XYZ file of C-alpha atoms in Angstrom:
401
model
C 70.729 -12.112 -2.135
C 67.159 -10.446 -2.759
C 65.713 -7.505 -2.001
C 62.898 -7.284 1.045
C 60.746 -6.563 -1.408
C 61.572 -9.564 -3.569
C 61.265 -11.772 -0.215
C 58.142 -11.103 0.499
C 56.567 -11.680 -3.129
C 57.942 -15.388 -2.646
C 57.144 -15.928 0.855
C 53.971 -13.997 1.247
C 50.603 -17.001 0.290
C 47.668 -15.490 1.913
C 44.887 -14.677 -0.251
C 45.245 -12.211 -3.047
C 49.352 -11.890 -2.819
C 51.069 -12.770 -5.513
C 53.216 -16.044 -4.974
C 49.801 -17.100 -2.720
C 47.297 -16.861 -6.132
C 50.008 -18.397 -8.326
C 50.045 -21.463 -5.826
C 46.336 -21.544 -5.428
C 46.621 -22.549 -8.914
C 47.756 -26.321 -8.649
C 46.165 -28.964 -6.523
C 47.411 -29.549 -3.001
C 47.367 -32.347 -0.213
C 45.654 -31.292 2.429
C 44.994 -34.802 4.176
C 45.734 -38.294 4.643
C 42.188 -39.795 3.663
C 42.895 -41.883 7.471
C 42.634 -38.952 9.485
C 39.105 -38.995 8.942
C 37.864 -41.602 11.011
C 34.235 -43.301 11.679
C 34.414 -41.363 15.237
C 35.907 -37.939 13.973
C 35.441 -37.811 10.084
C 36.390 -33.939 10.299
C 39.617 -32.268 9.962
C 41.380 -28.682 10.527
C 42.913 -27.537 7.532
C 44.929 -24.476 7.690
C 46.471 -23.879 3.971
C 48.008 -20.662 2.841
C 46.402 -18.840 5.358
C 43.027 -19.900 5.153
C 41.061 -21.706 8.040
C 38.842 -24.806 6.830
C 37.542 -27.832 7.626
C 37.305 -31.555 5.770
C 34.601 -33.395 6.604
C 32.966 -36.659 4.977
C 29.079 -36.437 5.402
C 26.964 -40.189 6.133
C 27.169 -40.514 2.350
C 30.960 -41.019 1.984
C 31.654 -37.696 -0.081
C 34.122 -35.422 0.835
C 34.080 -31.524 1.284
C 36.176 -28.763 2.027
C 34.792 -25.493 3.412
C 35.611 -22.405 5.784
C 36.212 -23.404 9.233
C 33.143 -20.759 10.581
C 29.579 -20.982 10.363
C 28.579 -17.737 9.110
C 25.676 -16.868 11.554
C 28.050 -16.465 14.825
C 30.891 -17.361 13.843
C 31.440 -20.614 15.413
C 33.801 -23.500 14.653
C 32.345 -26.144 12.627
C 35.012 -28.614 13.373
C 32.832 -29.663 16.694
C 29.978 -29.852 14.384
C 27.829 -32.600 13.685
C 28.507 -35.106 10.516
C 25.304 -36.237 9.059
C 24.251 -37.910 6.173
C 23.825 -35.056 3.644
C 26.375 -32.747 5.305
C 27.749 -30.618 8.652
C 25.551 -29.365 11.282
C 26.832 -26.448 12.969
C 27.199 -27.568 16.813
C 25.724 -23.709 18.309
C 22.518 -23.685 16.766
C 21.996 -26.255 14.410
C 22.959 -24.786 10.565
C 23.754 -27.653 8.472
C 25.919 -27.460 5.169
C 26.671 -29.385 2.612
C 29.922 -30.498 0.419
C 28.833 -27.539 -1.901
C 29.033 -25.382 1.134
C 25.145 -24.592 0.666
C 23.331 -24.151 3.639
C 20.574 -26.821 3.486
C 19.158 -26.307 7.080
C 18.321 -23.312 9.455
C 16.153 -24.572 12.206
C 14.290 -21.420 14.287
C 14.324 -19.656 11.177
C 11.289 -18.939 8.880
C 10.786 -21.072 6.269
C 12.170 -19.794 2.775
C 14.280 -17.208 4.803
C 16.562 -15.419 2.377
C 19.523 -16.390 4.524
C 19.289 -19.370 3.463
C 20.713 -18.075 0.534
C 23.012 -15.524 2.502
C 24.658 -18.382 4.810
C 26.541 -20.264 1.420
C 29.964 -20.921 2.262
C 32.778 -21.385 -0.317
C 33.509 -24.864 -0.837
C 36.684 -25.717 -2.840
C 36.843 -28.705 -4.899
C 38.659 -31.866 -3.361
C 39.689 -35.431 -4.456
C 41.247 -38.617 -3.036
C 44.179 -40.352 -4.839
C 46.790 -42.453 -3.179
C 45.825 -42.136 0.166
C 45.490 -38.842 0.472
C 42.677 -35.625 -0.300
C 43.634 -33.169 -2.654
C 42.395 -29.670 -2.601
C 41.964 -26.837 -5.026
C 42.079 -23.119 -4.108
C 41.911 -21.024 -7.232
C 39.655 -20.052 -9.871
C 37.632 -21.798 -11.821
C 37.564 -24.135 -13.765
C 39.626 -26.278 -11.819
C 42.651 -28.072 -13.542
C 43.190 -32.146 -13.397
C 44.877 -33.301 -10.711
C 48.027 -34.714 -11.790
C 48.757 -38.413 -12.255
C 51.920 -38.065 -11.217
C 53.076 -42.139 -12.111
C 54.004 -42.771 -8.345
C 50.350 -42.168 -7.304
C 48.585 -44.370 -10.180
C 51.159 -47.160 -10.464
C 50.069 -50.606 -9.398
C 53.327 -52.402 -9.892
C 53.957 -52.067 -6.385
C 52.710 -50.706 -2.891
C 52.339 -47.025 -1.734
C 52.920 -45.992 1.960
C 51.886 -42.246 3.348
C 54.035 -40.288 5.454
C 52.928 -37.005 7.058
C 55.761 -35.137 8.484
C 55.960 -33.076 11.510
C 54.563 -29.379 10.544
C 57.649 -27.495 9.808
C 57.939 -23.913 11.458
C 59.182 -22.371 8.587
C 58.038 -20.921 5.417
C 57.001 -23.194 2.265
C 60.253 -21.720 0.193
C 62.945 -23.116 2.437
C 62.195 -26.249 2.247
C 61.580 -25.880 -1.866
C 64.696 -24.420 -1.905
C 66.657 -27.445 0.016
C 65.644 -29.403 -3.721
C 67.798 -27.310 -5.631
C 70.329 -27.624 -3.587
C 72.765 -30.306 -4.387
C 75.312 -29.992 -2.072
C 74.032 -30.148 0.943
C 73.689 -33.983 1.193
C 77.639 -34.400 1.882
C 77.664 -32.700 5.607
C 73.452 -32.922 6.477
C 73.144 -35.873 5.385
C 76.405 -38.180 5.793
C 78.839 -35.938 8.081
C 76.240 -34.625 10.520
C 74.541 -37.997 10.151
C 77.704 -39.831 11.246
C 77.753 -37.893 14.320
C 74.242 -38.094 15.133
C 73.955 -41.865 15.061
C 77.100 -42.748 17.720
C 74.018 -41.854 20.148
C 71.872 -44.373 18.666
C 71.957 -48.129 19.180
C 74.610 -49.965 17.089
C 71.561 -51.735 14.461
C 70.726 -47.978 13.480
C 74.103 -47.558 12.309
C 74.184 -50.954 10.136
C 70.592 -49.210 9.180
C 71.847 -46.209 7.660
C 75.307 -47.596 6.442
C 73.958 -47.303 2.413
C 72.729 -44.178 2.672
C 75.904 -42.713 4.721
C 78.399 -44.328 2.373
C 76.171 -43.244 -0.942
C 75.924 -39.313 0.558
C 79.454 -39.384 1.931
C 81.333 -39.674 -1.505
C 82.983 -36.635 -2.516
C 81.260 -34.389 -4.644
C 83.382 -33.562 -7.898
C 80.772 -31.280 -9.657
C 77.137 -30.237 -9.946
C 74.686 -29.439 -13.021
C 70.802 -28.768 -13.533
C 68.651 -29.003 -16.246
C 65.267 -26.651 -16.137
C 62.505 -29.180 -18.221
C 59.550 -27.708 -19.582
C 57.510 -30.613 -20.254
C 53.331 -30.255 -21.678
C 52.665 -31.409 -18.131
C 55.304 -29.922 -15.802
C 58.202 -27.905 -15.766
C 60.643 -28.498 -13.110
C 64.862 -28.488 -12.111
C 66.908 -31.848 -12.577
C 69.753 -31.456 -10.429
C 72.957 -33.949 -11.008
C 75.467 -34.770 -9.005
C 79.513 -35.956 -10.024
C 80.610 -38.326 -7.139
C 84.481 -39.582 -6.875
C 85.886 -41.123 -4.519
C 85.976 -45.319 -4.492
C 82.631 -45.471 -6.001
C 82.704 -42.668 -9.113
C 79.514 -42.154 -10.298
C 77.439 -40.019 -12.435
C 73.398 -39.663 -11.470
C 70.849 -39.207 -13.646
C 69.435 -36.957 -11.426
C 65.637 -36.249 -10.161
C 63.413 -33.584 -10.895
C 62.042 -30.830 -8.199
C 58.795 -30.095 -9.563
C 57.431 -26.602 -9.601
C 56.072 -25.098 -7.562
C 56.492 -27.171 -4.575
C 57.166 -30.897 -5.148
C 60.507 -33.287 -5.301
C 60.507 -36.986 -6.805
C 63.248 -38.650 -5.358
C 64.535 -41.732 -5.074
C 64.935 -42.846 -1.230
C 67.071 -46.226 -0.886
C 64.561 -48.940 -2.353
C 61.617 -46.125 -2.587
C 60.041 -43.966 -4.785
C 59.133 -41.055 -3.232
C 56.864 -37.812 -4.120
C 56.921 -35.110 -1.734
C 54.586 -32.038 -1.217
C 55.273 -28.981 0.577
C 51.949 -27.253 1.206
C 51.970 -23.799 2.991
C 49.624 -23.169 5.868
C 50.774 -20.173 6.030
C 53.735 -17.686 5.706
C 55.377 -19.390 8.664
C 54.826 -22.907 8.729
C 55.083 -25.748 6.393
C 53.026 -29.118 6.188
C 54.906 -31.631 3.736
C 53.243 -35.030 2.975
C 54.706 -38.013 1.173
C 53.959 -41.013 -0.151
C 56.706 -43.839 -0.476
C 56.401 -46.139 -4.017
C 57.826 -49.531 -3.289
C 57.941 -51.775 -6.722
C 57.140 -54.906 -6.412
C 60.522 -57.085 -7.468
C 58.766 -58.809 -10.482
C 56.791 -56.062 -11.821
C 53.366 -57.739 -10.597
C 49.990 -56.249 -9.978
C 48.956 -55.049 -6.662
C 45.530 -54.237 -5.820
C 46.001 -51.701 -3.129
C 43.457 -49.825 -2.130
C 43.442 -46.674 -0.590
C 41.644 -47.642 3.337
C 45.211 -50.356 2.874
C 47.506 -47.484 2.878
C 49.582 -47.383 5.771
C 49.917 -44.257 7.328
C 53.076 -43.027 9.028
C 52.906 -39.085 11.252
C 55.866 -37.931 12.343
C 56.689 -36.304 15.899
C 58.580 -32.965 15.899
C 62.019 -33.159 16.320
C 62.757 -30.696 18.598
C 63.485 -31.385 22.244
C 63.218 -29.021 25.465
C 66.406 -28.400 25.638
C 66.740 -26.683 22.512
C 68.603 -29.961 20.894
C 66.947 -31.494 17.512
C 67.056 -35.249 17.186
C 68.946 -35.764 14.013
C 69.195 -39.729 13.808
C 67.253 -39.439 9.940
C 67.023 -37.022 6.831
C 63.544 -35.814 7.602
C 64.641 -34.708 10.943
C 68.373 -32.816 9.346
C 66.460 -30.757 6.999
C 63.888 -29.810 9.317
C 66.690 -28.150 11.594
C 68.083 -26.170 8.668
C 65.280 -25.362 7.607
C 63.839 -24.100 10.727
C 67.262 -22.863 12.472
C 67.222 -20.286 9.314
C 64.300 -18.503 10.530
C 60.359 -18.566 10.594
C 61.004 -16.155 7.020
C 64.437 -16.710 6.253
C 66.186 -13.371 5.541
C 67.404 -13.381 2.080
C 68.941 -9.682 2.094
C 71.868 -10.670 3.945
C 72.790 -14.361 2.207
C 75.987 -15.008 1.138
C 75.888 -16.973 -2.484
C 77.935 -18.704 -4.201
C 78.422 -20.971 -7.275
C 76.791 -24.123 -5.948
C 73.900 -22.383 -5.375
C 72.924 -21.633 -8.614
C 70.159 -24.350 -9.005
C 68.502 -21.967 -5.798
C 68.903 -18.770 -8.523
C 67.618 -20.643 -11.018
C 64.502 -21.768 -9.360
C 63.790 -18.269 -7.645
C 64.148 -17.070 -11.474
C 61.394 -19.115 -12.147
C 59.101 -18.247 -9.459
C 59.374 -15.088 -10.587
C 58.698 -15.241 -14.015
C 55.686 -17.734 -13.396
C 54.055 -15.203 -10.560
C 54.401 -12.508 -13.617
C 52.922 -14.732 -15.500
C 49.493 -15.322 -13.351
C 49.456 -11.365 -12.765
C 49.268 -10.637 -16.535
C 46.524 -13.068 -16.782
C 47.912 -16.026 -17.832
C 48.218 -19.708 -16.815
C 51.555 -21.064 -15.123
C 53.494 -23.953 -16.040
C 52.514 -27.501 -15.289
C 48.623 -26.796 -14.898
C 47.342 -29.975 -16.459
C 43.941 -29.380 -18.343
C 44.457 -31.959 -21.370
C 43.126 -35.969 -20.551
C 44.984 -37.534 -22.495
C 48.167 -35.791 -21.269
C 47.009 -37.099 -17.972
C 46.537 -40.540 -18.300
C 49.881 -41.325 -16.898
C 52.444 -39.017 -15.565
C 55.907 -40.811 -16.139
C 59.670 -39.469 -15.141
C 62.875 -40.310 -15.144
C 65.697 -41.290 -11.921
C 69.277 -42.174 -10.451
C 68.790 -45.361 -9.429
C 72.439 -45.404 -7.835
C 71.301 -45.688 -4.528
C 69.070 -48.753 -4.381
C 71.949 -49.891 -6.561
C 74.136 -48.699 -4.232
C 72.634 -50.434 -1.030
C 72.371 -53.841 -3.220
C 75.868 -53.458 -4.060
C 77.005 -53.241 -0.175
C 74.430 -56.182 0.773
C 75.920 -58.637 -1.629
C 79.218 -57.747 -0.643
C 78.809 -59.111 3.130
């Protein structure tokens, strides 16, 4: 268990707290690049407790900047996007990417509030689909090239899922956790899809038989690599099919690779605040011969997920997103961590929380955290390592029809 005290310094992100300035120190999604549309190119972002908007101005460039105009307060989000920025939609202020205010009409001209009215912009970039953002303090690292957002041996699809009502760390901690999979994901699973039709159930028939082995024993490996550190966890199945994985790394602070049946997938889990969670994906799908694809970003599919919770209190649990967003959310907005009960399979969850400790220490005694990427030629291409049992594992059970 931890101490309250200990809870809070990992749950707590607003500005100035401890675990929030440590995150505010690696680049996070903030958007799908489709939400911004020819009709509405501006966007709400609420990210560790701070209220901004993304807006593209006439010119095509991106910016990122607080949600109010400072002369009344106002929401720019019904503002006006022009060609060299966003016009405040009470009385007119206009502001650019850079968050300087370039217009002020009533006012006097060379009026020091001009000067007064700049807003904090925070730098932002678009890779794989989606908008990037970064929160701390300058200079700004690289954003990753993490290899499943630069590869072109295959196609990339984005997948925003339902905004989570929980804190960031839950969900974080579900990675470390290898356990789990056998009764969220295969027994409850099971049980879930006799409601569904029957061609769900022929669906889901790899994943159910790879999850429902027996699990014979857990390990994890903490990597500190020069361009992230990170937990592999590895899993011992028995049963008919005995197998070994290789394992896939959780990323610190708050990403998992993971292999999903034929995918590829990266996930983010980006706090918008100490009680809710937005998580973004995007799927890698190689092409079978290792050819080129030109994909470009505006070809991206985009998939956003509905929120499984019904009114009667009952979650629809026909798919994994949709089981881990119960237990994450049915442990609490801020789950309670004095009163948990652990035990030896949760050790990958100790070992993590060790981590986040020592790295918040880290940023409080002035230094840089692991997996902050400043070096180009580190960055050229991002590469790891995966099981590959469970494509294998759905190939397998195809051919043997």
């Amino acid at each position: 268990m931890l101490s309250a005290e200990d809870n809070a310094l990992f749950t707590k992100v607003g500005p100035g707290t401890p675990c929030g300035e440590l995150l505010r120190r690696y680049w996070m999604p903030v958007a799908a690049i489709k939400e911004l549309t020819d009709e509405k190119p501006i966007k709400r972002v609420r990210i560790m407790g701070e209220n901004l908007v993304l807006f593209r101005d006439g010119k095509g460039n991106l910016g990122l900047i607080p949600e109010r105009c400072p002369h009344r307060h106002v929401s720019l989000f019904f503002g006006f996007c022009e060609d060299d920025g966003l016009r405040c939609p009470y009385h007119g202020w206009k502001f650019d990417v850079n968050g300087n205010c370039i217009e002020q009409p009533y006012e006097r001209p060379n009026s020091p509030l001009m000067k007064q009215a700049k807003l904090r912009s925070y730098p932002v970039k678009q890779l794989a689909g989606l908008v990037f953002a970064y929160l701390g303090p300058d200079p700004a690292p690289l954003l990753p090239n993490w290899e499943l957002l630069i590869r072109k041996d295959g196609t990339r699809t984005n997948v925003i899922l339902p905004v989570h009502n929980n804190n960031w760390l839950q969900a974080q901690e579900n990675s470390h956790d290898p356990t789990h999979t056998f009764w969220l994901h295969a027994k409850l699973f099971e049980r879930a899809l006799k409601k569904r039709p029957p061609e769900e159930a022929k669906k889901w028939a790899p994943d159910l038989a790879y999850f429902g082995r027996p699990i014979e024993g857990i390990d994890f490996e903490l990597s500190r690599e020069k361009t992230w550190t990170g937990i592999r966890k590895v899993r011992t199945y028995g049963g008919d099919r005995p197998e070994k994985e290789h394992g896939h790394p959780a990323i610190f602070p708050n990403i998992l690779i993971a292999p999903q049946a034929k995918y590829l997938t990266i996930h983010f889990r980006v706090p918008i605040d100490d009680t809710h969670t937005a998580i973004y994906w995007v799927e890698f799908l190689r092409t079978e011969d290792g050819s080129i694809v030109d994909q470009k970003d505006e070809d991206i599919s985009l998939d956003i997920m509905t929120h499984p919770l019904q009114p009667d209190g009952e979650y629809e649990l026909h798919n994994f997103v949709y089981q881990d967003q119960m237990a994450w959310e049915t442990q609490g907005a801020i789950a309670d961590r004095t009163t948990e009960l652990l035990g030896a399979s949760d050790r990958g969850v100790v070992m993590y929380r060790d981590l986040l400790r020592q790295q918040i220490r880290k940023v409080q005694e002035g230094g840089e955290p692991d997996g902050v990427v400043r070096d180009p030629k580190l960055n050229e291409i991002i590469r790891f390592t995966y099981s590959q049992g469970q494509a294998q594992f759905a190939e397998e059970l195809a051919s043997a029809k």
